[in-house]
Coordinates of N, CA and C in Angstrom, one line a residue:
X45 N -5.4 -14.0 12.5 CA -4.4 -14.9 12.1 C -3.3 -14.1 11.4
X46 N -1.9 -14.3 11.6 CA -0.9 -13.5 11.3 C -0.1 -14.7 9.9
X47 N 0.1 -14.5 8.9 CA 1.0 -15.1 8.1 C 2.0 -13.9 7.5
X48 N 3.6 -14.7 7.4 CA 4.3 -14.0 7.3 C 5.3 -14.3 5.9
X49 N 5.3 -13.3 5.3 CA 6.3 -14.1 4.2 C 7.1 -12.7 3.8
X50 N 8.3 -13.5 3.0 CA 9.7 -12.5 2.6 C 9.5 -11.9 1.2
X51 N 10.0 -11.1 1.0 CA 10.1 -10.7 -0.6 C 10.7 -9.9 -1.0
X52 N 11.4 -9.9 -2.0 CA 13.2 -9.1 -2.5 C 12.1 -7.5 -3.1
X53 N 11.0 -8.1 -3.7 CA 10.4 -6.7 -3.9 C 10.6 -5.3 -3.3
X54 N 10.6 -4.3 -4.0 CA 10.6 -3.0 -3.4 C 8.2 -3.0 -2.7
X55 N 8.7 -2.2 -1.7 CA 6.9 -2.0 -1.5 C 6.3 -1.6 -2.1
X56 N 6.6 -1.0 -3.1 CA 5.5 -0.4 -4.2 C 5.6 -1.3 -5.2
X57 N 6.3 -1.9 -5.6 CA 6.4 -3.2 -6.6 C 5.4 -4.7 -5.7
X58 N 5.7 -4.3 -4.7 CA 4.6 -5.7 -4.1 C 3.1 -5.4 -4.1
X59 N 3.3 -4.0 -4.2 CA 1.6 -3.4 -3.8 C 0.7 -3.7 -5.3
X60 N 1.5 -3.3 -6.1 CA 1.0 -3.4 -7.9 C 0.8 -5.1 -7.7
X61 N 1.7 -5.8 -7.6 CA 1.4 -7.4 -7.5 C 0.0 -7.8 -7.0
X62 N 0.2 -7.3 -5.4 CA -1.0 -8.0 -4.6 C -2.4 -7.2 -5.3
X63 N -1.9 -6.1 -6.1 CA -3.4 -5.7 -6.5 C -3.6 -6.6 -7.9
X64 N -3.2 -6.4 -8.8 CA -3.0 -7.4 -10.0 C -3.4 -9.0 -9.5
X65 N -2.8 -9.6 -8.5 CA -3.4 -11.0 -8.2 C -4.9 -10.8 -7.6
X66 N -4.8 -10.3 -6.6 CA -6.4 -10.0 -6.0 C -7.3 -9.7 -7.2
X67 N -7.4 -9.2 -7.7 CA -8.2 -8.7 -9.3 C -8.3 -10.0 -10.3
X68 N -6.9 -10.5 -10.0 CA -7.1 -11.9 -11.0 C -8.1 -12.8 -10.3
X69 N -8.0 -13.0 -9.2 CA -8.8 -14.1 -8.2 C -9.9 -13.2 -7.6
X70 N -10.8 -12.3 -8.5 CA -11.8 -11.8 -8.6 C -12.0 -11.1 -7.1
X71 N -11.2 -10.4 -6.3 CA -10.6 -9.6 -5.1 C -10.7 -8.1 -5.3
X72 N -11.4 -7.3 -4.8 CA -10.7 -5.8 -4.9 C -10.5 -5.5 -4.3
X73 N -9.7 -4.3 -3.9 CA -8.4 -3.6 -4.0 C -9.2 -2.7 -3.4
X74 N -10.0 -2.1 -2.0 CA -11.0 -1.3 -2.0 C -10.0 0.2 -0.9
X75 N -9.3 -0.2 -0.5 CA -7.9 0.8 -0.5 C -7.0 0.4 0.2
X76 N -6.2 1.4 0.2 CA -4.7 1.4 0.4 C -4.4 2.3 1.4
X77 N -4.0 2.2 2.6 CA -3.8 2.8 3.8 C -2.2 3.0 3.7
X78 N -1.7 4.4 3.2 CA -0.1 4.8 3.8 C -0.2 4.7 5.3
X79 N 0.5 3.8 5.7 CA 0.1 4.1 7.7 C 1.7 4.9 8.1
X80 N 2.9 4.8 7.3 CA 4.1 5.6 7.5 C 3.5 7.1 7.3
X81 N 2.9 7.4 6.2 CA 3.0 8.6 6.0 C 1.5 9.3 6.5
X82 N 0.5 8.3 7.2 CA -0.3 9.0 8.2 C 0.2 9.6 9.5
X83 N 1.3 8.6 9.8 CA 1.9 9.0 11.1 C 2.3 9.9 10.9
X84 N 3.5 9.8 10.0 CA 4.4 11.1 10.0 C 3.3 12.7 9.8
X85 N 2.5 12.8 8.8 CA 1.8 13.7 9.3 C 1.2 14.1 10.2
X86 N 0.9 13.3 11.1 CA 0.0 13.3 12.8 C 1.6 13.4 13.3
X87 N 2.9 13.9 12.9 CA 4.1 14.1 14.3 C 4.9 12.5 14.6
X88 N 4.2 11.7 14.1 CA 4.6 10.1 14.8 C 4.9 9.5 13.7
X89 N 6.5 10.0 13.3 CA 6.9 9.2 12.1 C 7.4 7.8 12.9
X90 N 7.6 7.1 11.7 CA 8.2 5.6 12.0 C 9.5 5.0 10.9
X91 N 10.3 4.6 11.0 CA 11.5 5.0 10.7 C 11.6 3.7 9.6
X92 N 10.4 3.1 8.7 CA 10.1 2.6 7.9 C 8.8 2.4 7.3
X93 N 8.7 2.4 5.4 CA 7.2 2.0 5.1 C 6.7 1.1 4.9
X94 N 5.3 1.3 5.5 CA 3.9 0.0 5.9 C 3.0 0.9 5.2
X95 N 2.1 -0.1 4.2 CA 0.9 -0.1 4.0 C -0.3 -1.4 4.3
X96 N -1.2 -0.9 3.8 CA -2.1 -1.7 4.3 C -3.0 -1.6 3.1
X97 N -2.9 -2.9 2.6 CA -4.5 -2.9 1.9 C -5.6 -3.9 2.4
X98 N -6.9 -3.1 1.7 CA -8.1 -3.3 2.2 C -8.4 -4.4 0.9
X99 N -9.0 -5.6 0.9 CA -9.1 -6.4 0.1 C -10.8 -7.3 0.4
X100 N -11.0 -7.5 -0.8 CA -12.7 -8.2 -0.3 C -13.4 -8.6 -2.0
X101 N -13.7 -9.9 -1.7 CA -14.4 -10.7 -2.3 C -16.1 -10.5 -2.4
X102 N -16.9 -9.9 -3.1 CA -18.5 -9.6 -3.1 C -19.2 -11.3 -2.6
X103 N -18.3 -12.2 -3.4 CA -19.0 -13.2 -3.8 C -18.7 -14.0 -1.8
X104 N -17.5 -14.0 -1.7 CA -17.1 -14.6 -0.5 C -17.5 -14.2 0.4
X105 N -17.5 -12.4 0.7 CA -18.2 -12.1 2.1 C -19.8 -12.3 2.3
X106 N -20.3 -12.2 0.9 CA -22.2 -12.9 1.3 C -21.9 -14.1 1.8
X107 N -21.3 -14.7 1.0 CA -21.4 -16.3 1.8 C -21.0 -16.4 3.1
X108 N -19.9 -15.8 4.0 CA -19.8 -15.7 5.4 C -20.8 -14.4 5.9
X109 N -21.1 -13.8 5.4 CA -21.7 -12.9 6.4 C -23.1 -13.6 6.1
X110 N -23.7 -14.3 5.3 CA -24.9 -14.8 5.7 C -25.0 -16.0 6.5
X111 N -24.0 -16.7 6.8 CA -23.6 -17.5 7.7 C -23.3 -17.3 9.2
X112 N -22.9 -16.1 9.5 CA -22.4 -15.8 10.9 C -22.0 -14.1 10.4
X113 N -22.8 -13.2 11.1 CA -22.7 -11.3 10.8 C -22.1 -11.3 11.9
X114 N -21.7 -11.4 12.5 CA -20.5 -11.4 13.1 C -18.9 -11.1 12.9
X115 N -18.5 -11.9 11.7 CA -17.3 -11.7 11.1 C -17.4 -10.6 10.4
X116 N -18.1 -10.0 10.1 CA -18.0 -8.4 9.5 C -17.0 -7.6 10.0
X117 N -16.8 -8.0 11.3 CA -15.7 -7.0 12.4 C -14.2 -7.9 11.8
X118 N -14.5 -8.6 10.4 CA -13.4 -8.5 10.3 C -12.8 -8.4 8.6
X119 N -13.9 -7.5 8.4 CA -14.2 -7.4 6.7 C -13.9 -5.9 6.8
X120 N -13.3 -5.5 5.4 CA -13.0 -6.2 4.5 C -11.6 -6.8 5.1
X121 N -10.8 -7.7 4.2 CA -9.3 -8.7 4.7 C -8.1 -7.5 4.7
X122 N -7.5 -7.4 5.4 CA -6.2 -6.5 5.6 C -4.8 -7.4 5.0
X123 N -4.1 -6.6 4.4 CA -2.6 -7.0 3.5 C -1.5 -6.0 4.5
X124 N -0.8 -6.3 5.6 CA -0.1 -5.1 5.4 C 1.3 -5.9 4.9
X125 N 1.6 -4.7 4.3 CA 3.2 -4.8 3.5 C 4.7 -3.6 4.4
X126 N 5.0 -4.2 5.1 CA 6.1 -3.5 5.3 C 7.7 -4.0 5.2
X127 N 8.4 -2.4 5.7 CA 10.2 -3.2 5.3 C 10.3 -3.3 7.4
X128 N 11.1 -4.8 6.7 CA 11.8 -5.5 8.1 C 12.7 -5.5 8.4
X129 N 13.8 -4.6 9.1 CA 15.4 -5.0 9.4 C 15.6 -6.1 10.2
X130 N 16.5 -7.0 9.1 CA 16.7 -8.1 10.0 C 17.8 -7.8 10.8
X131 N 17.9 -8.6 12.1 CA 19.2 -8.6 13.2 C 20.3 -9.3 12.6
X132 N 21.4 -8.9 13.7 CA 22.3 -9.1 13.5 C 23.3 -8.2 12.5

């Protein structure tokens, strides 16, 4: 499932946010994937930054994964944050 939302934030100001709320709403923060500056060091820059955080609830994923172990292939929850040029 893809949701999408705007924000005047700079990405490192969003990233401090989404960690500070996740932590509030008992979430951690289990990492942070630079995917711009993976690339760029593998030769395949990209001409804007994206990150990605790794996010996960102890309490929430027992209760689905003892429900259906299955959804593990989709644990822990991914945040990615990147910049979007809009058209026009």
């Amino acid at each position: 499932m893809l949701i999408e939302y705007e924000s005047s934030k700079s990405i490192e100001a969003l990233k401090e946010a989404l960690e500070e709320k996740s932590k509030a709403k008992n979430f951690g923060v289990l990492t942070v994937h630079d995917i711009s500056k993976t690339l760029e060091t593998k030769g395949f820059p990209i001409s804007y930054k994206c990150l990605i955080l790794e996010i996960c609830s102890p309490k929430f994923a027992k209760i689905v994964l003892e429900k259906n172990p299955e959804v593990s292939t989709a644990l822990p929850c991914r945040i990615a944050i990147y910049e979007k040029k809009t058209k026009g």
